[in-house]
Short mmCIF file of C-alpha atoms in Angstrom, two decimals:
data_model
loop_
_atom_site.label_atom_id
_atom_site.label_comp_id
_atom_site.label_asym_id
_atom_site.label_seq_id
_atom_site.Cartn_x
_atom_site.Cartn_y
_atom_site.Cartn_z
CA UNK A 1 226.32 2.04 -80.26
CA UNK A 2 224.20 -1.08 -80.49
CA UNK A 3 223.73 -2.82 -83.83
CA UNK A 4 219.97 -2.20 -83.92
CA UNK A 5 220.21 1.57 -83.33
CA UNK A 6 220.04 3.95 -86.30
CA UNK A 7 223.33 5.78 -86.90
CA UNK A 8 224.01 9.21 -85.42
CA UNK A 9 226.77 11.74 -85.95
CA UNK A 10 227.23 12.05 -82.19
CA UNK A 11 226.28 14.74 -79.71
CA UNK A 12 227.12 17.89 -81.64
CA UNK A 13 224.46 20.44 -80.69
CA UNK A 14 223.93 22.39 -77.47
CA UNK A 15 221.52 25.25 -76.81
CA UNK A 16 222.01 27.76 -74.00
CA UNK A 17 219.73 30.48 -72.67
CA UNK A 18 221.72 33.61 -71.84
CA UNK A 19 220.49 36.51 -69.66
CA UNK A 20 219.74 39.59 -71.75
CA UNK A 21 222.46 41.68 -70.05
CA UNK A 22 225.13 39.07 -70.95
CA UNK A 23 223.89 38.00 -74.40
CA UNK A 24 226.13 40.23 -76.57
CA UNK A 25 229.26 39.56 -74.49
CA UNK A 26 228.62 35.81 -74.61
CA UNK A 27 228.13 35.77 -78.39
CA UNK A 28 231.28 37.90 -78.77
CA UNK A 29 233.30 35.48 -76.63
CA UNK A 30 232.27 32.38 -78.59
CA UNK A 31 232.89 34.18 -81.91
CA UNK A 32 236.22 35.82 -81.00
CA UNK A 33 237.55 33.73 -78.13
CA UNK A 34 236.50 30.29 -79.36
CA UNK A 35 236.79 31.25 -83.06
CA UNK A 36 233.27 30.02 -83.90
CA UNK A 37 231.45 31.22 -87.02
CA UNK A 38 227.84 32.36 -87.20
CA UNK A 39 225.99 29.57 -88.96
CA UNK A 40 222.57 31.24 -88.76
CA UNK A 41 221.06 34.23 -87.00
CA UNK A 42 217.31 34.25 -87.63
CA UNK A 43 216.77 37.32 -85.43
CA UNK A 44 218.59 39.48 -82.83
CA UNK A 45 217.72 37.06 -79.99
CA UNK A 46 219.08 33.81 -81.44
CA UNK A 47 222.53 33.00 -82.83
CA UNK A 48 223.68 29.58 -84.04
CA UNK A 49 227.46 29.18 -83.99
CA UNK A 50 229.71 26.45 -85.35
CA UNK A 51 233.36 25.42 -85.41
CA UNK A 52 232.74 22.86 -88.15
CA UNK A 53 231.05 19.64 -87.04
CA UNK A 54 229.10 21.18 -84.16
CA UNK A 55 226.35 23.70 -83.45
CA UNK A 56 226.00 25.95 -80.40
CA UNK A 57 222.72 27.82 -80.14
CA UNK A 58 222.75 30.99 -78.04
CA UNK A 59 219.24 32.15 -77.12
CA UNK A 60 218.46 35.42 -75.34
CA UNK A 61 216.39 34.70 -72.22
CA UNK A 62 213.26 36.82 -72.66
CA UNK A 63 209.83 37.24 -71.06
CA UNK A 64 211.05 36.85 -67.49
CA UNK A 65 212.86 33.54 -68.10
CA UNK A 66 215.22 33.05 -65.17
CA UNK A 67 218.67 31.72 -66.00
CA UNK A 68 220.59 30.62 -62.91
CA UNK A 69 223.93 28.87 -63.34
CA UNK A 70 223.93 27.98 -59.65
CA UNK A 71 220.97 25.64 -60.02
CA UNK A 72 221.36 24.54 -63.65
CA UNK A 73 221.67 20.80 -64.27
CA UNK A 74 224.38 21.54 -66.85
CA UNK A 75 227.79 20.90 -65.29
CA UNK A 76 229.91 22.09 -68.21
CA UNK A 77 230.31 22.10 -71.97
CA UNK A 78 233.49 20.82 -73.55
CA UNK A 79 235.47 21.59 -76.67
CA UNK A 80 237.61 18.63 -77.75
CA UNK A 81 241.00 19.38 -79.26
CA UNK A 82 243.41 17.06 -81.10
CA UNK A 83 246.32 16.97 -78.63
CA UNK A 84 247.59 17.89 -75.17
CA UNK A 85 249.72 20.56 -76.87
CA UNK A 86 246.53 22.04 -78.32
CA UNK A 87 245.10 22.24 -74.79
CA UNK A 88 248.16 24.28 -73.78
CA UNK A 89 247.78 26.55 -76.81
CA UNK A 90 244.09 27.12 -76.03
CA UNK A 91 244.96 27.80 -72.39
CA UNK A 92 247.39 30.53 -73.47
CA UNK A 93 244.76 32.02 -75.81
CA UNK A 94 241.91 32.00 -73.27
CA UNK A 95 244.06 33.20 -70.35
CA UNK A 96 245.54 35.94 -72.53
CA UNK A 97 242.11 37.16 -73.63
CA UNK A 98 240.23 36.67 -70.35
CA UNK A 99 240.01 40.38 -69.54
CA UNK A 100 238.99 41.29 -73.10
CA UNK A 101 236.21 38.70 -73.19
CA UNK A 102 234.98 39.19 -69.63
CA UNK A 103 236.06 35.80 -68.29
CA UNK A 104 236.29 35.77 -64.49
CA UNK A 105 239.10 33.20 -64.09
CA UNK A 106 240.94 30.51 -66.03
CA UNK A 107 241.99 27.31 -64.27
CA UNK A 108 245.31 25.55 -64.71
CA UNK A 109 245.76 22.68 -67.15
CA UNK A 110 245.51 19.23 -65.60
CA UNK A 111 246.24 15.67 -66.68
CA UNK A 112 243.42 13.31 -65.66
CA UNK A 113 243.44 9.63 -64.64
CA UNK A 114 242.35 8.55 -68.14
CA UNK A 115 245.35 10.42 -69.64
CA UNK A 116 243.18 13.24 -70.94
CA UNK A 117 244.38 16.83 -70.50
CA UNK A 118 242.11 19.81 -69.90
CA UNK A 119 241.37 23.11 -68.20
CA UNK A 120 238.19 24.90 -67.18
CA UNK A 121 236.92 28.46 -67.21
CA UNK A 122 233.56 30.25 -67.15
CA UNK A 123 232.13 32.10 -70.14
CA UNK A 124 230.69 35.63 -69.71
CA UNK A 125 227.28 34.17 -68.78
CA UNK A 126 228.78 31.88 -66.13
CA UNK A 127 228.70 28.52 -67.97
CA UNK A 128 231.65 26.31 -67.11
CA UNK A 129 233.62 25.48 -70.26
CA UNK A 130 236.26 22.78 -70.62
CA UNK A 131 238.94 22.53 -73.29
CA UNK A 132 239.96 18.87 -73.40
CA UNK A 133 242.09 16.37 -75.27
CA UNK A 134 240.78 12.80 -74.87
CA UNK A 135 243.32 10.38 -76.40
CA UNK A 136 240.74 7.61 -76.90
CA UNK A 137 238.29 9.86 -78.76
CA UNK A 138 238.17 9.28 -82.49
CA UNK A 139 237.53 11.95 -85.14
#
């Protein structure tokens, strides 16, 4: 951050459009699988979830809005965890619940060149999700 920039709290909000047929399963996964709480649900088509310092908005794609993960510019969304051991614990949780939550596959954990540890999987709507520990990341 440069000295002349106003302060921010970091990138802590993401909004995703979800196809109507996958909306309920996707909300269920983030609530049950990722243990996120409903912060606000203004109507049946919009749910705002949080795990504390963040906010994930799930919007039902309506009125013919096409949602195509194959051409989306979003590569993945990541959940940072406090340690490599936490990555392993999340891997066991997600892999163990994959069938319940409608997750197609869960990748193996991997240590990266920067000493971070992570794994990837796709949520019920097809978004690639990463669980990652980044040693250099502060609070």
